[in-house]
XYZ file of C-alpha atoms in Angstrom:
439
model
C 14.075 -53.392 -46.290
C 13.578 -51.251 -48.965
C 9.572 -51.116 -48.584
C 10.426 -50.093 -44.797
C 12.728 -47.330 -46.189
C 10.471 -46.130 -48.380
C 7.580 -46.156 -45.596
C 10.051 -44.172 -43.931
C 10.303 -41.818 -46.329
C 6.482 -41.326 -47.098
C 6.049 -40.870 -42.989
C 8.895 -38.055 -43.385
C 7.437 -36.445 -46.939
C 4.228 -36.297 -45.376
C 5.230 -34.768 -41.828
C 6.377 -32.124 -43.507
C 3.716 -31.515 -46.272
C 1.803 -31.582 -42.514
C 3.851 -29.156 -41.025
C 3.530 -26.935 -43.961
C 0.450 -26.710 -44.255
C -0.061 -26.198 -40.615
C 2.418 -23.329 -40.378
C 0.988 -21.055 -43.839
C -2.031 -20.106 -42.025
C -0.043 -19.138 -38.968
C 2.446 -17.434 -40.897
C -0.261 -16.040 -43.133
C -2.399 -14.736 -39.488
C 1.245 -13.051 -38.339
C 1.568 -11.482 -41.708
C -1.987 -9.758 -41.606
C -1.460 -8.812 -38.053
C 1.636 -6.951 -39.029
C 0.130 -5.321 -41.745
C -2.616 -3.813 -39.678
C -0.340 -2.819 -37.200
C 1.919 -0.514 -40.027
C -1.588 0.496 -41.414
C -2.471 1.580 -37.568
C 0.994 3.619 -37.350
C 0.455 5.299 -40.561
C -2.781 6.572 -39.520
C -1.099 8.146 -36.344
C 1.095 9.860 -38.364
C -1.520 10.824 -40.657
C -3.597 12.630 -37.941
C -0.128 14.142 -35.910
C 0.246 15.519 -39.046
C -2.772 16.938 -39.652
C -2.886 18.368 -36.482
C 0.780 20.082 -36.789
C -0.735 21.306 -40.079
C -4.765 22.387 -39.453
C -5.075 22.561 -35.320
C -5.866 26.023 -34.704
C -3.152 27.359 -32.687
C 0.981 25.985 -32.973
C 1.562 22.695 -30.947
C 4.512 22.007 -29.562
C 4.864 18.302 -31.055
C 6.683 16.894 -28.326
C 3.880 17.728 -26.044
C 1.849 15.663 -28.622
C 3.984 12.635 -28.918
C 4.299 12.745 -25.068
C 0.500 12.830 -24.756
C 0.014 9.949 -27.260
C 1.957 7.669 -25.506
C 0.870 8.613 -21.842
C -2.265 8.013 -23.375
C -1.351 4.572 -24.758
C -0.038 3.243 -21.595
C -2.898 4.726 -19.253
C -5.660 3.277 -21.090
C -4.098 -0.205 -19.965
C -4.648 -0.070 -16.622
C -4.889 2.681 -13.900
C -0.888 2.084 -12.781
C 0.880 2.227 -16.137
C 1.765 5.677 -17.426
C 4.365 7.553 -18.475
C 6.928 9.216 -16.540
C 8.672 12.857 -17.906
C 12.200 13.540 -16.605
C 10.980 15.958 -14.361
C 8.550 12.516 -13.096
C 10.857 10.061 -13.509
C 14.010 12.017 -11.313
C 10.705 12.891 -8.603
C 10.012 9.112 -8.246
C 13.306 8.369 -7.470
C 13.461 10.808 -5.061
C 10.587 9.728 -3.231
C 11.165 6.082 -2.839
C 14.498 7.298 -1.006
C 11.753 8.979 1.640
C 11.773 12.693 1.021
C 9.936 14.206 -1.598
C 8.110 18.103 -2.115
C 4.138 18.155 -2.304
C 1.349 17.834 -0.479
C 1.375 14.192 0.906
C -0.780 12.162 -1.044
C -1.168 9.190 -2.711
C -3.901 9.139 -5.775
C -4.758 6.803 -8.350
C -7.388 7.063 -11.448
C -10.855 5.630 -11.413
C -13.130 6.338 -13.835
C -11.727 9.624 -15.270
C -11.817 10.589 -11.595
C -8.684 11.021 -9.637
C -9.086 9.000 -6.014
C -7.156 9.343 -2.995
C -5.519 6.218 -1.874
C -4.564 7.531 1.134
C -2.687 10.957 2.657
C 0.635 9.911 4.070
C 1.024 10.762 8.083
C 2.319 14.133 8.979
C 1.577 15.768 5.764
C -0.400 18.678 4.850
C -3.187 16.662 3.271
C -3.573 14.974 6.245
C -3.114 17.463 8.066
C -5.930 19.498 6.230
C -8.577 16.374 6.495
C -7.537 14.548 3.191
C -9.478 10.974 3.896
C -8.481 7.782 1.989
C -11.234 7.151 -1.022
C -11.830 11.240 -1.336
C -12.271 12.078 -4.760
C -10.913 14.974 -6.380
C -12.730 17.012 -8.801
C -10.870 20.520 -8.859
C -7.647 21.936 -8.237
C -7.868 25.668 -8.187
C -10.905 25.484 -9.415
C -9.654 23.586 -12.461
C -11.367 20.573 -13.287
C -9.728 17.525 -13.416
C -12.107 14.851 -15.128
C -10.487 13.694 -18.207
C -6.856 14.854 -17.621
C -4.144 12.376 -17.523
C -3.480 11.010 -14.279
C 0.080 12.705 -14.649
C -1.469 16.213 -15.009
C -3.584 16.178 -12.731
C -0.369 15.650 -10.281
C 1.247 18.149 -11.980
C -1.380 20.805 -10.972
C -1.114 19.594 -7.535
C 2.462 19.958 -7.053
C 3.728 23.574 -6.988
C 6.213 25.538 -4.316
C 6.731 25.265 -0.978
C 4.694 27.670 0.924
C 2.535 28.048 -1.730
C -1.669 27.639 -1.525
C -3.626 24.858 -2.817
C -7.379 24.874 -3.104
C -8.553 20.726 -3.296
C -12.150 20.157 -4.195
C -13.227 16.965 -2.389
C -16.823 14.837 -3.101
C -16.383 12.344 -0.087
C -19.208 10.157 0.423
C -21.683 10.462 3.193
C -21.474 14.237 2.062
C -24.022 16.094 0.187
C -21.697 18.908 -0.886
C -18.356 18.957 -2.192
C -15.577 20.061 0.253
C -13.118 22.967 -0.370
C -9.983 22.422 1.417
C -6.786 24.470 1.440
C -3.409 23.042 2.019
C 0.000 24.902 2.097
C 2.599 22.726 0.208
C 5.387 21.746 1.961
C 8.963 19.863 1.504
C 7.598 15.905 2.519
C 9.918 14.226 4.607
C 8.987 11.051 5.662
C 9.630 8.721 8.250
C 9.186 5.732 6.943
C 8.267 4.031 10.843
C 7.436 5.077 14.098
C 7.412 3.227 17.070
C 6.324 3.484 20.481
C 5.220 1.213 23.583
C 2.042 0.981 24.881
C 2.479 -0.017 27.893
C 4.201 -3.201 27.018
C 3.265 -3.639 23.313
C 5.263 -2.293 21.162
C 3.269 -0.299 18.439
C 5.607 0.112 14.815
C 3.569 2.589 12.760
C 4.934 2.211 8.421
C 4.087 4.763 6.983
C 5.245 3.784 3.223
C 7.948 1.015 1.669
C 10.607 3.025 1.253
C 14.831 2.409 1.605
C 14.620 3.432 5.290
C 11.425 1.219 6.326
C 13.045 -2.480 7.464
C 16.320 -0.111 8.858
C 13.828 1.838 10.409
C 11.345 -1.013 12.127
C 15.240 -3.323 13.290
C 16.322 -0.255 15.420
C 12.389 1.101 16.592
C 12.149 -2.651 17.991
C 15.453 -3.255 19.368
C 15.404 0.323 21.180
C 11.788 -0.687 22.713
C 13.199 -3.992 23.912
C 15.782 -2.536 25.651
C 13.631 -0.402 27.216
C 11.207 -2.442 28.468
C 14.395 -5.132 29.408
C 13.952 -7.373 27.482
C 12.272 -9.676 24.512
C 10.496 -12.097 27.679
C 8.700 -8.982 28.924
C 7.151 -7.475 25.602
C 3.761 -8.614 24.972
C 3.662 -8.763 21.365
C 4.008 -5.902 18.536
C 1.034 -4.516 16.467
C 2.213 -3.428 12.865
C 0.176 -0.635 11.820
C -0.170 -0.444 8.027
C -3.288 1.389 7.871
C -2.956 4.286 5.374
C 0.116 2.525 3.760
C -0.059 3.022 -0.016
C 2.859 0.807 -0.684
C 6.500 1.256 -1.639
C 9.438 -1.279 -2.586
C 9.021 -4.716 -3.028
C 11.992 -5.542 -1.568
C 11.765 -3.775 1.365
C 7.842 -5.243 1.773
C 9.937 -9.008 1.974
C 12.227 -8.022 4.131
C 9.604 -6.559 6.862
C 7.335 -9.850 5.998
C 11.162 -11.805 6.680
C 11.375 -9.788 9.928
C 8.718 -12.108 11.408
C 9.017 -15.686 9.679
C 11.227 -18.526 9.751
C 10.303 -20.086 6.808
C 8.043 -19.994 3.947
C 7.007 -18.613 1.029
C 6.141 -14.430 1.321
C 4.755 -13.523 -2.156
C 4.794 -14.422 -5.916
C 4.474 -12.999 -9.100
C 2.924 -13.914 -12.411
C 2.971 -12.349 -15.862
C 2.015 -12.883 -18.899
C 4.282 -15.806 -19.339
C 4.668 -18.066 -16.382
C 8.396 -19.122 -16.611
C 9.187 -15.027 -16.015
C 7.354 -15.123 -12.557
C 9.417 -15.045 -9.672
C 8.618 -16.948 -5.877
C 10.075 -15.100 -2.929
C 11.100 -16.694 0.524
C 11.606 -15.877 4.181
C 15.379 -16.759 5.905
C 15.215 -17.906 9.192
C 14.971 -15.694 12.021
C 11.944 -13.608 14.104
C 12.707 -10.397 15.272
C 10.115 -11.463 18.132
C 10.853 -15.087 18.460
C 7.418 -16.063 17.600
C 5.466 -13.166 20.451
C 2.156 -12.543 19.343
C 1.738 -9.824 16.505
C -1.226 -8.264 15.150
C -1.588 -6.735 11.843
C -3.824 -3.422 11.289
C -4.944 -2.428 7.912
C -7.927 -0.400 6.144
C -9.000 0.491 2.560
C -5.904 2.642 1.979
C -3.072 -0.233 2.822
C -2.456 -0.796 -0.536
C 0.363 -2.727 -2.492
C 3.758 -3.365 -0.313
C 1.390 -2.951 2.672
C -1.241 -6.060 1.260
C 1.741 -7.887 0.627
C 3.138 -8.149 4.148
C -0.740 -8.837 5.327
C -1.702 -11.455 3.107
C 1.824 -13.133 3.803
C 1.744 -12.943 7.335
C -1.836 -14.046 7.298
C -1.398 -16.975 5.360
C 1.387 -18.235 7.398
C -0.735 -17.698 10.492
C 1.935 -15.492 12.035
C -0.038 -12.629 12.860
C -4.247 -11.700 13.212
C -5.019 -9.186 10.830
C -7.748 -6.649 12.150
C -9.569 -3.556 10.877
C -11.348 -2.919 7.326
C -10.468 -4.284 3.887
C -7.382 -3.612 2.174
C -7.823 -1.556 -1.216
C -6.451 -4.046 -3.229
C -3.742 -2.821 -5.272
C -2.224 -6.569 -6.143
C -0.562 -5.653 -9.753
C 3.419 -5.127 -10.073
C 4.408 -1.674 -12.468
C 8.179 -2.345 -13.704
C 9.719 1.368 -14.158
C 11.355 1.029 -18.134
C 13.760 4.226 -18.516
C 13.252 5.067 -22.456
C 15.092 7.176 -24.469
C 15.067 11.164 -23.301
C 15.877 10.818 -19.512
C 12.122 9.579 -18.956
C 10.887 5.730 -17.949
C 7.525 4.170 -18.411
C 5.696 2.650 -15.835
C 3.946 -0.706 -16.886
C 1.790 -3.242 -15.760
C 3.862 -6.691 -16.503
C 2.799 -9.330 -13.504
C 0.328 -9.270 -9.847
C 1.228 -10.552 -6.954
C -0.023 -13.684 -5.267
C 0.329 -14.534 -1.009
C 1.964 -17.552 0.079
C -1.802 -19.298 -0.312
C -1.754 -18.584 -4.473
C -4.533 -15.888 -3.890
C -4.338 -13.022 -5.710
C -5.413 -9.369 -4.178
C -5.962 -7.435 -7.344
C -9.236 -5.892 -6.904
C -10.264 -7.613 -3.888
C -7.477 -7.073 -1.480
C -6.905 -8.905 2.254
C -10.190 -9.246 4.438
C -9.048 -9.155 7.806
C -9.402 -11.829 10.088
C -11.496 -9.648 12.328
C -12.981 -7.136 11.551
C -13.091 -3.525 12.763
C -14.416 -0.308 11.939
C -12.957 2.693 13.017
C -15.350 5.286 15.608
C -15.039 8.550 15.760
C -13.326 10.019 18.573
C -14.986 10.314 21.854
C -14.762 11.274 25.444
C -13.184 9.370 27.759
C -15.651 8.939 30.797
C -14.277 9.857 33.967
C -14.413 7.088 35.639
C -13.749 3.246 34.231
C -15.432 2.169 37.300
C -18.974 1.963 38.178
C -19.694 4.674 41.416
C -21.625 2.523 43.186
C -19.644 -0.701 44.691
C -19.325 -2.824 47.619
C -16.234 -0.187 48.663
C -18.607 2.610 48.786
C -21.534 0.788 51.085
C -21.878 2.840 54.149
C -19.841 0.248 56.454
C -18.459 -2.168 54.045
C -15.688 -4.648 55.440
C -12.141 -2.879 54.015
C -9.555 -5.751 52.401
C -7.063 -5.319 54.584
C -5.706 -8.795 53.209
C -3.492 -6.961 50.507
C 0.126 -6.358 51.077
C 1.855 -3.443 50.059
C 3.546 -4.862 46.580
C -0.445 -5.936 46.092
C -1.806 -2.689 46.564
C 0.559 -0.974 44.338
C -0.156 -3.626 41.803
C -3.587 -2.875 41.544
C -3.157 0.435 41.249
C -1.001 0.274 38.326
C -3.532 -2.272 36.873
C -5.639 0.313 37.644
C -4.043 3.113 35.603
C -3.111 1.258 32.912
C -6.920 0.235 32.415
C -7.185 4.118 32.023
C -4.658 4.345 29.583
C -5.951 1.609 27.414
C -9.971 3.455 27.562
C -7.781 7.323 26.815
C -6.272 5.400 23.582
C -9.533 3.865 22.588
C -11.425 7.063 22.603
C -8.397 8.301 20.015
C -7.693 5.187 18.124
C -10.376 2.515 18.616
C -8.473 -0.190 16.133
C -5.411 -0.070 17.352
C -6.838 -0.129 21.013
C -8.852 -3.228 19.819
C -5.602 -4.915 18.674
C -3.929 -4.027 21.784
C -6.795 -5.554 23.567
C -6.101 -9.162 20.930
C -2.397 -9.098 21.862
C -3.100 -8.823 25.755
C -5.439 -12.326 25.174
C -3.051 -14.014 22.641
C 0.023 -13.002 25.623
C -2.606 -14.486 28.082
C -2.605 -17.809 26.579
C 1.212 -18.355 26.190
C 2.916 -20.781 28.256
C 4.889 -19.286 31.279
């Protein structure tokens, strides 16, 4: 017994001799790392003070702390940055849907400042802003190198004022000069309207008004065409969409799912990610719907594709997504500002992630310029127009004025794809998906 207690012992001396010697290194690697970090902050206040002392005109040291740390967060990723008062109140404005500017959504590539996309019924688009433009002068001031928050700056200014954009867009050989008047952006987050007997929701951006928005558009065009049995099927348009709210992304992905997972995220550690889930009920009761996107749905906008993709609930169509699949947490910090930082991406209901590749589309389908609309659908020579041809007089009145609204709404559907050949092709999906359903 007292061999087996002393065994005991030895098996408890040595675990911790063990764990002791295990741990100094570690705690001997944490030690150095701090030190390096305090020898890193004393040579930024070293060279802040150096500057305050020897830079050649007076700085306003606030401006330089302020750039430091923009500059701290920014070279992290493209999305994290640091948001001013002035910023920080702006983006609050704007994800309640009305905001002052020009109507654009950019991000930073490369020193470069890229539009994601010009929001609908603004003056950029308006003016020809395209999604992937790049923007190389404001006023004729560069902006390679500025902060991503600068170059904004230069771009807002007030209403009724001029802006001068230079634009390299490619497929051009010279840069474009465009001038846009600023203006007081209000958005609406969705339009809606019926296509014949689709109903069409246009979202423009996530914002607090976008699933309010798309329940009343959809209820007011199923009252008008009398009813949920004779709607065809609903085509979201996201194209353009730069994103918006999270939450309001889940709830428009809810809209039209029972069940199921709609997105998840993952950070750094993976006990703080978080798994979001539809509640039953379809606005639609399962009609078909068809999901348009192109390279500037970004974000809130990939989110709703890739879930309603995965669960098979909808045929995505058009170009690939841009592929904005990281989540920025808004911090407020001390002095009325926030930072914006990078801290999980999102995953669809499959587990894949977008970041940097974003959602291929189930079909795809480019966009074509806009076109004439021939005169005639129908071919001017047929059997009708034979000298002599036997007339169908087997058609009954109800008949007749059947075909002829077949007739006109063939016209219709050739008018809208001359102006929007995507959404005419989706149109043209939902009309063979309501073909198929049982009657």
């Amino acid at each position: 017994m007292k061999k087996f207690v002393m065994a005991a012992f030895g098996g408890v001396a040595a675990g911790i001799a063990l764990t002791t010697q295990v741990a100094g290194p570690l705690i001997a690697q944490e030690e150095a790392r701090n030190t390096t970090v305090y020898e890193q902050l004393d040579l930024f206040g070293d060279v802040f003070e150096r500057i305050r002392a020897f830079y050649v005109e007076d700085v306003d040291e606030a401006d330089l702390i302020e750039a430091a740390i923009n500059g701290m967060l920014t070279s992290l990723d493209p999305h994290s940055s640091y948001l001013p008062p002035d910023d920080y109140e702006g983006m609050q404005v704007q994800t309640r849907g009305e905001f002052g500017g020009l109507g654009i959504e950019v991000t930073q590539e490369e020193g470069f400042v890229k539009v994601i996309t010009p929001m609908d019924g603004t003056p950029a688009a308006e003016a020809g802003v395209e999604a992937g433009d790049f923007i190389t002068h404001v006023d004729g001031v560069s902006l390679l190198g500025l902060p991503l928050s600068d170059a904004v700056d230069l771009m807002r200014g007030e209403i009724g004022s001029e802006i001068v954009l230079t634009i390299v867009r490619e497929g051009e050989d010279e840069p474009l000069e465009l001038t846009i008047v600023r203006d007081r952006i209000q958005l609406t987050a969705v339009r809606h309207r019926l296509e014949g007997n689709t109903a069409v929701l246009r979202i423009a951006s996530f914002s607090q008004q976008t699933f309010p928005n798309l329940r009343d558009g959809l209820e007011e065009m199923i009252e008008e065409v009398g009813g949920l049995e004779n709607l065809e099927g609903v085509v979201l348009d996201l194209r353009n969409n730069p994103g918006g709210l999270l939450t309001q992304a889940i709830r428009v992905s809810d809209a039209f799912l029972e069940q199921g997972e709609i997105v998840s995220t993952r950070g750094r550690d993976p006990q703080d990610g978080e798994r979001y889930s539809a509640t039953p009920g379809d606005l639609i009761e399962g009609l078909p719907l068809v999901v348009l996107i192109n390279g500037g749905s970004a974000s809130a906008s990939e989110i709703v594709a890739g879930a309603l993709q995965d669960h098979r609930r909808a045929v995505v169509v058009g170009t690939n997504s841009f592929g904005k699949g990281s989540v920025q947490s808004v911090m407020p910090v001390q002095g009325d500002g926030a930072m914006r930082l990078t801290t999980s991406l999102y995953y669809t209901p499959s587990g894949r992630s977008i970041q940097a590749l974003g959602v291929a589309p189930d079909i795809l389908v480019e966009q074509r310029e806009i076109g004439d609309v021939e005169e005639s659908l129908f071919p001017e020579r047929t059997e009708a127009s034979l000298r002599g041809s036997i007339s169908n007089t087997s058609l009954t009145e109800d008949e007749l004025r059947q075909l002829e609204e077949e007739q006109e709404a063939a016209r219709a559907a050739a008018e809208l794809r001359a102006q929007d050949y995507q959404l005419a092709y989706a149109i043209d999906i939902l009309h063979g998906l309501n073909a198929l359903r049982p009657r």
